[in-house]
Amino acid sequence: MVENIKVLIVEDDEIARDTLAENLRAKGFDVDVAENGAEALLLVKQSHYEILLVDYRLPDTNGLAVIKDSLTVDKETVPIVVTGYSSVENAVDSMRVGAYDYLIKPVNIDALVSEMRIVLNEKESFYEGKANLHNSVIGELKDVNDEDIAILASKDSLIPINKESVLGKIKTIPNKIIRRIKEFYWD
């Protein structure tokens, strides 16, 4: 199941980086490594990674910046923060920028592999569901793009009043479509 699954480990501690890479390779993952954010971003631009394991603290930046930059290059990469410096604030910030999970070092390799398998299964189901959602409402969402759908899917309000560019489009979309989008993302 994990053959050909590409993972990028972004970790400045050489021993931790090499140990994690060795263990994941032994489990069948295709692993690349980077010791800082700049190197990680270069690799992300050159290759698609299913999973990005990022240390929170890096010598040239923090892991959250790496996640943000990586997701602008490849939105289908799933980032997981792995850190020795845990705090609730860091965990919340990690989730806000798009991290799937926030794990504390030392990481149990079997638990990590199990988590990664769950991520891959959920990711596949999510993108399949998103494609089905898109296909089911495509005729009624002629001018609405993925960013607009994300705004429509917002948990906070049915109609996002702070996004003027979307307002005109939203007025033409039946409420049943907006409900369908919200149900896909939040139910």
Short mmCIF file of N, CA, C and O in Angstrom, two decimals, residues 46-101:
data_model
loop_
_atom_site.label_atom_id
_atom_site.label_comp_id
_atom_site.label_asym_id
_atom_site.label_seq_id
_atom_site.Cartn_x
_atom_site.Cartn_y
_atom_site.Cartn_z
N GLN A 46 10.05 20.54 -7.32
CA GLN A 46 10.56 19.56 -8.28
C GLN A 46 9.77 18.27 -8.31
O GLN A 46 9.81 17.54 -9.30
N SER A 47 9.05 17.96 -7.23
CA SER A 47 8.38 16.66 -7.15
C SER A 47 7.12 16.77 -6.31
O SER A 47 7.03 17.61 -5.42
N HIS A 48 6.16 15.89 -6.58
CA HIS A 48 4.94 15.83 -5.77
C HIS A 48 5.18 14.89 -4.58
O HIS A 48 5.68 13.78 -4.75
N TYR A 49 4.84 15.35 -3.40
CA TYR A 49 4.91 14.53 -2.19
C TYR A 49 3.51 14.35 -1.64
O TYR A 49 2.77 15.33 -1.49
N GLU A 50 3.15 13.12 -1.35
CA GLU A 50 1.84 12.87 -0.74
C GLU A 50 1.82 13.41 0.69
O GLU A 50 0.81 13.95 1.13
N ILE A 51 2.93 13.22 1.41
CA ILE A 51 3.00 13.64 2.81
C ILE A 51 4.27 14.45 3.05
O ILE A 51 5.34 14.11 2.56
N LEU A 52 4.11 15.50 3.82
CA LEU A 52 5.21 16.37 4.20
C LEU A 52 5.31 16.32 5.72
O LEU A 52 4.38 16.74 6.42
N LEU A 53 6.40 15.78 6.25
CA LEU A 53 6.64 15.74 7.69
C LEU A 53 7.58 16.89 8.02
O LEU A 53 8.74 16.89 7.61
N VAL A 54 7.09 17.88 8.76
CA VAL A 54 7.84 19.12 8.97
C VAL A 54 8.08 19.38 10.44
O VAL A 54 7.16 19.38 11.25
N ASP A 55 9.35 19.63 10.78
CA ASP A 55 9.70 20.06 12.12
C ASP A 55 9.18 21.48 12.30
O ASP A 55 9.22 22.29 11.36
N TYR A 56 8.70 21.79 13.48
CA TYR A 56 8.15 23.13 13.72
C TYR A 56 9.24 24.19 13.68
O TYR A 56 9.05 25.27 13.14
N ARG A 57 10.39 23.89 14.28
CA ARG A 57 11.49 24.86 14.34
C ARG A 57 12.59 24.44 13.37
O ARG A 57 13.15 23.35 13.49
N LEU A 58 12.91 25.34 12.46
CA LEU A 58 13.96 25.10 11.47
C LEU A 58 14.95 26.26 11.52
O LEU A 58 14.60 27.35 11.98
N PRO A 59 16.17 26.05 11.04
CA PRO A 59 17.18 27.10 11.16
C PRO A 59 16.88 28.37 10.35
O PRO A 59 17.24 29.47 10.77
N ASP A 60 16.21 28.25 9.22
CA ASP A 60 15.97 29.42 8.37
C ASP A 60 14.54 29.95 8.41
O ASP A 60 14.25 31.01 7.88
N THR A 61 13.63 29.21 9.03
CA THR A 61 12.23 29.60 9.09
C THR A 61 11.54 28.69 10.10
O THR A 61 12.20 27.91 10.79
N ASN A 62 10.21 28.75 10.16
CA ASN A 62 9.52 27.75 10.98
C ASN A 62 8.72 26.83 10.06
O ASN A 62 8.51 27.14 8.88
N GLY A 63 8.29 25.72 10.61
CA GLY A 63 7.58 24.73 9.81
C GLY A 63 6.29 25.25 9.20
O GLY A 63 5.88 24.80 8.13
N LEU A 64 5.65 26.21 9.85
CA LEU A 64 4.40 26.75 9.33
C LEU A 64 4.62 27.49 8.02
O LEU A 64 3.80 27.39 7.10
N ALA A 65 5.72 28.21 7.92
CA ALA A 65 6.04 28.90 6.66
C ALA A 65 6.30 27.88 5.56
O ALA A 65 5.88 28.08 4.41
N VAL A 66 6.96 26.79 5.91
CA VAL A 66 7.22 25.73 4.92
C VAL A 66 5.90 25.14 4.44
O VAL A 66 5.70 24.91 3.24
N ILE A 67 4.98 24.91 5.37
CA ILE A 67 3.67 24.36 5.00
C ILE A 67 2.93 25.32 4.08
O ILE A 67 2.42 24.92 3.03
N LYS A 68 2.86 26.59 4.47
CA LYS A 68 2.16 27.59 3.63
C LYS A 68 2.74 27.63 2.23
O LYS A 68 2.01 27.59 1.23
N ASP A 69 4.07 27.74 2.14
CA ASP A 69 4.72 27.82 0.83
C ASP A 69 4.51 26.55 0.02
O ASP A 69 4.27 26.59 -1.18
N SER A 70 4.61 25.41 0.68
CA SER A 70 4.45 24.13 -0.02
C SER A 70 3.03 23.96 -0.56
O SER A 70 2.85 23.46 -1.67
N LEU A 71 2.05 24.38 0.21
CA LEU A 71 0.66 24.24 -0.23
C LEU A 71 0.32 25.19 -1.37
O LEU A 71 -0.62 24.93 -2.12
N THR A 72 1.07 26.28 -1.53
CA THR A 72 0.84 27.13 -2.70
C THR A 72 1.39 26.47 -3.95
O THR A 72 0.90 26.72 -5.05
N VAL A 73 2.38 25.59 -3.79
CA VAL A 73 2.96 24.87 -4.92
C VAL A 73 2.15 23.62 -5.24
O VAL A 73 1.88 23.31 -6.39
N ASP A 74 1.76 22.88 -4.21
CA ASP A 74 1.06 21.61 -4.39
C ASP A 74 -0.02 21.47 -3.32
O ASP A 74 0.26 21.10 -2.18
N LYS A 75 -1.26 21.75 -3.68
CA LYS A 75 -2.37 21.73 -2.73
C LYS A 75 -2.75 20.33 -2.25
O LYS A 75 -3.47 20.18 -1.28
N GLU A 76 -2.27 19.32 -2.94
CA GLU A 76 -2.63 17.95 -2.56
C GLU A 76 -1.66 17.31 -1.60
O GLU A 76 -1.88 16.20 -1.13
N THR A 77 -0.57 17.99 -1.27
CA THR A 77 0.36 17.49 -0.26
C THR A 77 -0.30 17.60 1.10
O THR A 77 -0.95 18.59 1.41
N VAL A 78 -0.13 16.58 1.94
CA VAL A 78 -0.68 16.60 3.28
C VAL A 78 0.45 16.83 4.28
O VAL A 78 1.30 15.97 4.47
N PRO A 79 0.47 18.01 4.92
CA PRO A 79 1.52 18.30 5.90
C PRO A 79 1.18 17.78 7.29
O PRO A 79 0.03 17.85 7.73
N ILE A 80 2.20 17.26 7.96
CA ILE A 80 2.10 16.84 9.37
C ILE A 80 3.27 17.49 10.09
O ILE A 80 4.42 17.35 9.66
N VAL A 81 2.99 18.20 11.18
CA VAL A 81 4.04 18.82 11.97
C VAL A 81 4.53 17.80 12.99
O VAL A 81 3.74 17.15 13.67
N VAL A 82 5.86 17.67 13.08
CA VAL A 82 6.49 16.79 14.06
C VAL A 82 7.47 17.66 14.84
O VAL A 82 8.39 18.22 14.26
N THR A 83 7.25 17.80 16.15
CA THR A 83 8.07 18.74 16.91
C THR A 83 8.40 18.25 18.31
O THR A 83 7.68 17.43 18.87
N GLY A 84 9.49 18.76 18.82
CA GLY A 84 9.87 18.50 20.20
C GLY A 84 9.41 19.61 21.12
O GLY A 84 9.57 19.55 22.32
N TYR A 85 8.86 20.68 20.55
CA TYR A 85 8.43 21.85 21.32
C TYR A 85 6.92 21.99 21.21
O TYR A 85 6.42 22.70 20.35
N SER A 86 6.22 21.30 22.07
CA SER A 86 4.76 21.30 21.93
C SER A 86 4.13 22.41 22.74
O SER A 86 4.59 22.78 23.81
N SER A 87 3.08 22.96 22.17
CA SER A 87 2.22 23.90 22.87
C SER A 87 0.88 23.90 22.16
O SER A 87 0.80 23.61 20.97
N VAL A 88 -0.15 24.23 22.89
CA VAL A 88 -1.49 24.28 22.30
C VAL A 88 -1.52 25.34 21.21
O VAL A 88 -2.07 25.13 20.13
N GLU A 89 -0.88 26.48 21.46
CA GLU A 89 -0.87 27.57 20.48
C GLU A 89 -0.21 27.12 19.18
O GLU A 89 -0.73 27.37 18.09
N ASN A 90 0.93 26.43 19.28
CA ASN A 90 1.61 25.94 18.07
C ASN A 90 0.76 24.91 17.33
O ASN A 90 0.73 24.89 16.10
N ALA A 91 0.09 24.06 18.08
CA ALA A 91 -0.77 23.04 17.46
C ALA A 91 -1.92 23.70 16.70
O ALA A 91 -2.21 23.33 15.56
N VAL A 92 -2.55 24.69 17.32
CA VAL A 92 -3.66 25.39 16.68
C VAL A 92 -3.17 26.13 15.45
O VAL A 92 -3.79 26.06 14.37
N ASP A 93 -2.04 26.82 15.57
CA ASP A 93 -1.47 27.54 14.42
C ASP A 93 -1.14 26.58 13.29
O ASP A 93 -1.35 26.90 12.11
N SER A 94 -0.65 25.40 13.63
CA SER A 94 -0.31 24.39 12.61
C SER A 94 -1.55 23.97 11.83
O SER A 94 -1.52 23.86 10.60
N MET A 95 -2.64 23.74 12.54
CA MET A 95 -3.87 23.32 11.89
C MET A 95 -4.43 24.45 11.01
O MET A 95 -4.94 24.19 9.92
N ARG A 96 -4.28 25.67 11.47
CA ARG A 96 -4.79 26.82 10.70
C ARG A 96 -4.10 26.98 9.35
O ARG A 96 -4.73 27.42 8.39
N VAL A 97 -2.81 26.65 9.29
CA VAL A 97 -2.10 26.82 8.01
C VAL A 97 -2.24 25.60 7.12
O VAL A 97 -1.76 25.60 5.99
N GLY A 98 -2.89 24.53 7.62
CA GLY A 98 -3.15 23.39 6.76
C GLY A 98 -2.53 22.08 7.18
O GLY A 98 -2.61 21.10 6.45
N ALA A 99 -1.92 22.03 8.37
CA ALA A 99 -1.35 20.76 8.83
C ALA A 99 -2.48 19.79 9.16
O ALA A 99 -3.49 20.17 9.74
N TYR A 100 -2.29 18.55 8.77
CA TYR A 100 -3.28 17.52 9.06
C TYR A 100 -3.21 17.11 10.53
O TYR A 100 -4.22 16.81 11.15
N ASP A 101 -1.99 17.07 11.07
CA ASP A 101 -1.81 16.65 12.45
C ASP A 101 -0.58 17.32 13.03
O ASP A 101 0.24 17.89 12.31
#
